[in-house]
């Protein structure tokens, strides 16, 4: 990775400046004007003006940027005026040499801009010194020591006060042709040079905004170009965002960015970059290949510079070794190399990752149909295997922290309450985590619930209270609950959460995958769009669940208030107290999974299984305020491509709840959307047999379920699924509860999964009757087509002109005559 570079405009960053202004400062007679004149004319002149006019250089082919060079005369007077005006009193009572604090600098930044434009031009003959310059060349005379001392005592403190230390400075020592170290009596040349180097190092350590010190000669054209080139590069490639000058290492954001780039090219997910992987990175970034000798050299360099860190393992670079390569370039003042790589991969000057348009489409929430692709599922499975530190098939909290360490702060999963509040703001629902519920502890989640549009305000509502039957809603004394990360994740939990994220907001899910280092190959996806999810996970995975094909099923859970649908969802998620529920202002989306067996062929004992991820969105009731907007939003959700199944939950002890579910079905569901009626609170039928109220409750419960069954029979649907979230059924301990939950989940999966070998349940109204009618119509069309063909042939034969023996049908008779002759 030597001698590489790329013009910043080719790196894909729109924030690179199209024009910069370089201000030249220094004492009188140090050679500022001669330096500018020699650089522009490529010729040294003994006579130059006292101050050069503005020089505007044409765009350079390498950087496509216009550079304006501004000379100065008496620049310290103007800077002193500005510094005196913006100086603020400090609490320490110090002198005028105190440096502005960070808060003071921010407070004065607005006034500073106006002051720079308002200073009288008579002070300078040119207002350039107080304009918004991009970089400064500070000149001193190598043959006059007092000009160097004035840098430290006068010029640099003044620049720091005026520009808050944010403008890079290149220190240029001119008249090198007149500098004779041996002319100093009693001091050797080596001692003079050593003292000069020490002075420069001390100067750069004190003033961190100095980017480089260069000794040059305008008369001999020695390093004149370097002075202005470094002034340009200090603007193109700033050091502050990528390097921490206080500790002498890469900044935290820079390490995070290069770690993400490392993962993008770690194709085998072994945590190491091989020669081929590093070669691919270099070619994609710098358009050159890396040679074996260069690779061996880099291994020696990073090993020598990091004796206490593991930078090379098994002949491959670790993450620390990869970061050490760019640390070496920065220490060599080759800032163009790391910035070229960062801009190539979409990072701006503040190291914020810019998302491509292919990821951002559908950010308005209209794109509900997108789902995790096979390459995305393969990437997530590889990440799971790579960061499963103890190889037990479980991601610990520490493992997940490492996975999301490349995400900008807060480095948390997208479903974490501290991030989901902002990421999914304005979405139809919010994701939940597969953990036990706890008292509300996330202020961010409560804030988004309070600040987001209510269901009625956003038009995503379910009922109009004036037209629906009255339903008794039990009150809840508990406050709202949020999910907190309290346990590690299995592979299926890990994949389920990503399915939830893609269902809630496809754009957010694509963005999070991109931040983790996954780049979707859309062209290849279009070519192989018929590829099933069976190829998403490599077959050599050790985890059995990874080897099984998976399907994602999106379910919308609708029901009346108090119908028990939230408790049902909690029981399916195996929460400790599923009956502890509260009314939430937004729909909540969670995921559960089940393994469904399928037969390969009839009469065969060989069985295969698939994993079905049921992504269920529990939609609470809300008062309708805008019916048109409500129908439009629900129409987007309730389409065959976006919603795979609708669960219509009703209270088996309340007939009004069933009427509510029937009205929802008639109002919002079309025949092509699968639906399943689910009866809840079935345990309440087990009341005391001798009690009259108990007998009446039992009759009510039976009649409600019977009416639901009759309704399903009329629509040719499966009978209602009878459930209970109590310990008698879904929440039972041990194998009984597991079997009950698996039975319910498998029943739901079989209602909408179209897979060979899986018996499909009736979930669409009159689907079998429509299938038979369609088959009958096809048969009739074929029959009429055959009849029409025969009639047409006869008609053509009748009209066919012929002079042969046999009349008009002689050609037809001749067929049989010819056949007899052949025989």
Tab-separated table of N, CA and C in Angstrom, residues 261-341:
chain	number	residue	atom	x	y	z
A	261	UNK	N	-14.859	-1.002	7.376
A	261	UNK	CA	-14.282	-1.315	6.065
A	261	UNK	C	-13.552	-2.660	6.121
A	262	UNK	N	-12.871	-2.917	7.225
A	262	UNK	CA	-12.200	-4.210	7.414
A	262	UNK	C	-13.208	-5.357	7.297
A	263	UNK	N	-14.342	-5.225	7.939
A	263	UNK	CA	-15.349	-6.291	7.903
A	263	UNK	C	-15.939	-6.462	6.509
A	264	UNK	N	-16.032	-5.377	5.760
A	264	UNK	CA	-16.579	-5.489	4.413
A	264	UNK	C	-15.717	-6.367	3.527
A	265	UNK	N	-14.420	-6.393	3.752
A	265	UNK	CA	-13.517	-7.188	2.911
A	265	UNK	C	-13.083	-8.482	3.582
A	266	UNK	N	-13.506	-8.713	4.802
A	266	UNK	CA	-13.257	-9.990	5.457
A	266	UNK	C	-14.332	-10.963	4.991
A	267	UNK	N	-14.169	-11.466	3.784
A	267	UNK	CA	-15.222	-12.249	3.136
A	267	UNK	C	-15.458	-13.595	3.812
A	268	UNK	N	-14.431	-14.184	4.396
A	268	UNK	CA	-14.626	-15.468	5.063
A	268	UNK	C	-14.974	-15.322	6.537
A	269	UNK	N	-15.082	-14.086	7.031
A	269	UNK	CA	-15.518	-13.797	8.394
A	269	UNK	C	-14.681	-14.544	9.439
A	270	UNK	N	-13.365	-14.533	9.230
A	270	UNK	CA	-12.473	-15.133	10.222
A	270	UNK	C	-11.772	-14.075	11.071
A	271	UNK	N	-12.143	-12.814	10.898
A	271	UNK	CA	-11.523	-11.761	11.668
A	271	UNK	C	-10.137	-11.386	11.192
A	272	UNK	N	-9.744	-11.828	10.000
A	272	UNK	CA	-8.417	-11.570	9.459
A	272	UNK	C	-8.542	-11.173	7.985
A	273	UNK	N	-7.587	-10.361	7.540
A	273	UNK	CA	-7.509	-10.001	6.130
A	273	UNK	C	-6.346	-10.752	5.494
A	274	UNK	N	-6.683	-11.620	4.568
A	274	UNK	CA	-5.661	-12.360	3.847
A	274	UNK	C	-5.076	-11.488	2.747
A	275	UNK	N	-4.104	-12.039	2.028
A	275	UNK	CA	-3.478	-11.290	0.936
A	275	UNK	C	-4.501	-10.957	-0.138
A	276	UNK	N	-5.328	-11.921	-0.499
A	276	UNK	CA	-6.312	-11.673	-1.548
A	276	UNK	C	-7.347	-10.651	-1.110
A	277	UNK	N	-7.777	-10.712	0.154
A	277	UNK	CA	-8.768	-9.763	0.647
A	277	UNK	C	-8.180	-8.352	0.725
A	278	UNK	N	-6.940	-8.234	1.191
A	278	UNK	CA	-6.305	-6.928	1.255
A	278	UNK	C	-6.022	-6.397	-0.151
A	279	UNK	N	-5.682	-7.285	-1.060
A	279	UNK	CA	-5.432	-6.878	-2.438
A	279	UNK	C	-6.713	-6.361	-3.084
A	280	UNK	N	-7.818	-6.993	-2.779
A	280	UNK	CA	-9.100	-6.530	-3.328
A	280	UNK	C	-9.467	-5.165	-2.758
A	281	UNK	N	-9.213	-4.955	-1.469
A	281	UNK	CA	-9.481	-3.650	-0.874
A	281	UNK	C	-8.637	-2.566	-1.547
A	282	UNK	N	-7.346	-2.846	-1.742
A	282	UNK	CA	-6.480	-1.829	-2.326
A	282	UNK	C	-6.881	-1.527	-3.768
A	283	UNK	N	-7.251	-2.545	-4.506
A	283	UNK	CA	-7.634	-2.304	-5.902
A	283	UNK	C	-8.944	-1.530	-5.984
A	284	UNK	N	-9.912	-1.871	-5.150
A	284	UNK	CA	-11.190	-1.151	-5.170
A	284	UNK	C	-11.026	0.294	-4.735
A	285	UNK	N	-10.076	0.541	-3.841
A	285	UNK	CA	-9.928	1.879	-3.275
A	285	UNK	C	-8.967	2.743	-4.070
A	286	UNK	N	-7.804	2.188	-4.431
A	286	UNK	CA	-6.737	2.974	-5.061
A	286	UNK	C	-6.438	2.567	-6.502
A	287	UNK	N	-7.154	1.547	-7.006
A	287	UNK	CA	-7.002	1.103	-8.396
A	287	UNK	C	-5.608	0.550	-8.687
A	288	UNK	N	-4.927	0.060	-7.698
A	288	UNK	CA	-3.635	-0.609	-7.883
A	288	UNK	C	-3.639	-1.872	-7.035
A	289	UNK	N	-2.813	-2.814	-7.424
A	289	UNK	CA	-2.695	-4.058	-6.677
A	289	UNK	C	-1.501	-3.995	-5.740
A	290	UNK	N	-1.540	-4.803	-4.722
A	290	UNK	CA	-0.451	-4.854	-3.758
A	290	UNK	C	0.443	-6.047	-4.078
A	291	UNK	N	1.747	-5.825	-4.018
A	291	UNK	CA	2.699	-6.881	-4.323
A	291	UNK	C	3.110	-7.613	-3.054
A	292	UNK	N	3.615	-8.820	-3.261
A	292	UNK	CA	3.989	-9.658	-2.128
A	292	UNK	C	5.086	-9.002	-1.302
A	293	UNK	N	6.022	-8.354	-1.969
A	293	UNK	CA	7.109	-7.711	-1.220
A	293	UNK	C	6.598	-6.542	-0.385
A	294	UNK	N	5.624	-5.793	-0.925
A	294	UNK	CA	5.039	-4.710	-0.147
A	294	UNK	C	4.269	-5.250	1.051
A	295	UNK	N	3.585	-6.362	0.853
A	295	UNK	CA	2.830	-6.966	1.941
A	295	UNK	C	3.758	-7.426	3.057
A	296	UNK	N	4.856	-8.052	2.681
A	296	UNK	CA	5.824	-8.483	3.694
A	296	UNK	C	6.428	-7.290	4.426
A	297	UNK	N	6.669	-6.220	3.686
A	297	UNK	CA	7.203	-5.024	4.324
A	297	UNK	C	6.234	-4.413	5.314
A	298	UNK	N	4.962	-4.381	4.956
A	298	UNK	CA	3.977	-3.825	5.868
A	298	UNK	C	3.839	-4.669	7.127
A	299	UNK	N	3.945	-5.959	7.010
A	299	UNK	CA	3.873	-6.813	8.195
A	299	UNK	C	5.012	-6.509	9.155
A	300	UNK	N	6.190	-6.270	8.614
A	300	UNK	CA	7.320	-5.922	9.479
A	300	UNK	C	7.114	-4.564	10.140
A	301	UNK	N	6.588	-3.603	9.379
A	301	UNK	CA	6.416	-2.251	9.918
A	301	UNK	C	5.388	-2.237	11.044
A	302	UNK	N	4.236	-2.825	10.826
A	302	UNK	CA	3.194	-2.777	11.849
A	302	UNK	C	3.573	-3.618	13.064
A	303	UNK	N	4.319	-4.696	12.847
A	303	UNK	CA	4.769	-5.503	13.985
A	303	UNK	C	5.790	-4.736	14.821
A	304	UNK	N	6.671	-4.015	14.146
A	304	UNK	CA	7.666	-3.225	14.869
A	304	UNK	C	7.026	-2.057	15.616
A	305	UNK	N	6.029	-1.443	15.031
A	305	UNK	CA	5.390	-0.295	15.671
A	305	UNK	C	4.418	-0.683	16.769
A	306	UNK	N	3.986	-1.930	16.802
A	306	UNK	CA	3.012	-2.375	17.810
A	306	UNK	C	3.508	-3.659	18.463
A	307	UNK	N	4.542	-3.574	19.291
A	307	UNK	CA	5.103	-4.797	19.869
A	307	UNK	C	4.173	-5.485	20.858
A	308	UNK	N	3.239	-4.731	21.451
A	308	UNK	CA	2.368	-5.310	22.474
A	308	UNK	C	1.006	-5.725	21.928
A	309	UNK	N	0.762	-5.525	20.660
A	309	UNK	CA	-0.538	-5.851	20.071
A	309	UNK	C	-0.378	-6.941	19.026
A	310	UNK	N	-1.442	-7.722	18.848
A	310	UNK	CA	-1.446	-8.778	17.828
A	310	UNK	C	-1.942	-8.163	16.524
A	311	UNK	N	-1.005	-7.788	15.680
A	311	UNK	CA	-1.345	-7.136	14.412
A	311	UNK	C	-1.303	-8.115	13.245
A	312	UNK	N	-0.599	-9.216	13.397
A	312	UNK	CA	-0.511	-10.231	12.350
A	312	UNK	C	-0.726	-11.588	13.001
A	313	UNK	N	-1.617	-12.373	12.419
A	313	UNK	CA	-1.899	-13.716	12.926
A	313	UNK	C	-2.025	-14.665	11.743
A	314	UNK	N	-1.278	-15.721	11.800
A	314	UNK	CA	-1.293	-16.721	10.721
A	314	UNK	C	-0.969	-16.091	9.377
A	315	UNK	N	-0.100	-15.088	9.395
A	315	UNK	CA	0.284	-14.415	8.166
A	315	UNK	C	-0.747	-13.470	7.615
A	316	UNK	N	-1.792	-13.167	8.383
A	316	UNK	CA	-2.859	-12.274	7.946
A	316	UNK	C	-2.956	-11.100	8.915
A	317	UNK	N	-3.533	-10.009	8.434
A	317	UNK	CA	-3.667	-8.802	9.244
A	317	UNK	C	-4.926	-8.891	10.105
A	318	UNK	N	-4.752	-8.564	11.374
A	318	UNK	CA	-5.897	-8.413	12.254
A	318	UNK	C	-6.473	-7.007	12.095
A	319	UNK	N	-7.538	-6.731	12.842
A	319	UNK	CA	-8.112	-5.379	12.791
A	319	UNK	C	-7.089	-4.356	13.262
A	320	UNK	N	-6.362	-4.685	14.350
A	320	UNK	CA	-5.339	-3.759	14.841
A	320	UNK	C	-4.241	-3.547	13.808
A	321	UNK	N	-3.885	-4.594	13.093
A	321	UNK	CA	-2.872	-4.441	12.053
A	321	UNK	C	-3.353	-3.575	10.909
A	322	UNK	N	-4.622	-3.743	10.537
A	322	UNK	CA	-5.198	-2.924	9.466
A	322	UNK	C	-5.235	-1.456	9.881
A	323	UNK	N	-5.613	-1.178	11.125
A	323	UNK	CA	-5.636	0.205	11.610
A	323	UNK	C	-4.227	0.771	11.708
A	324	UNK	N	-3.272	-0.080	12.053
A	324	UNK	CA	-1.889	0.397	12.188
A	324	UNK	C	-1.320	0.866	10.856
A	325	UNK	N	-1.778	0.285	9.751
A	325	UNK	CA	-1.302	0.723	8.432
A	325	UNK	C	-1.641	2.193	8.208
A	326	UNK	N	-2.862	2.576	8.522
A	326	UNK	CA	-3.259	3.972	8.318
A	326	UNK	C	-2.644	4.885	9.371
A	327	UNK	N	-2.362	4.357	10.538
A	327	UNK	CA	-1.643	5.149	11.538
A	327	UNK	C	-0.253	5.519	11.029
A	328	UNK	N	0.386	4.604	10.316
A	328	UNK	CA	1.705	4.879	9.752
A	328	UNK	C	1.611	5.985	8.701
A	329	UNK	N	0.607	5.924	7.832
A	329	UNK	CA	0.452	6.955	6.813
A	329	UNK	C	0.229	8.323	7.442
A	330	UNK	N	-0.571	8.382	8.492
A	330	UNK	CA	-0.833	9.665	9.136
A	330	UNK	C	0.433	10.204	9.785
A	331	UNK	N	1.189	9.338	10.414
A	331	UNK	CA	2.441	9.784	11.037
A	331	UNK	C	3.441	10.269	9.981
A	332	UNK	N	3.340	9.767	8.779
A	332	UNK	CA	4.196	10.227	7.691
A	332	UNK	C	3.595	11.434	6.961
A	333	UNK	N	2.530	11.993	7.518
A	333	UNK	CA	1.835	13.140	6.934
A	333	UNK	C	1.239	12.816	5.564
A	334	UNK	N	0.893	11.552	5.338
A	334	UNK	CA	0.201	11.130	4.115
A	334	UNK	C	-1.287	11.001	4.417
A	335	UNK	N	-1.903	12.123	4.766
A	335	UNK	CA	-3.317	12.106	5.129
A	335	UNK	C	-4.215	11.803	3.944
A	336	UNK	N	-3.688	11.938	2.719
A	336	UNK	CA	-4.506	11.660	1.552
A	336	UNK	C	-4.900	10.196	1.466
A	337	UNK	N	-4.047	9.312	1.996
A	337	UNK	CA	-4.341	7.878	1.897
A	337	UNK	C	-5.559	7.495	2.742
A	338	UNK	N	-5.581	7.784	4.045
A	338	UNK	CA	-6.793	7.409	4.797
A	338	UNK	C	-8.041	8.139	4.338
A	339	UNK	N	-7.911	9.410	3.944
A	339	UNK	CA	-9.099	10.142	3.513
A	339	UNK	C	-9.633	9.607	2.193
A	340	UNK	N	-8.752	9.184	1.320
A	340	UNK	CA	-9.223	8.595	0.059
A	340	UNK	C	-10.035	7.335	0.322
A	341	UNK	N	-9.562	6.511	1.247
A	341	UNK	CA	-10.299	5.295	1.586
A	341	UNK	C	-11.627	5.621	2.255
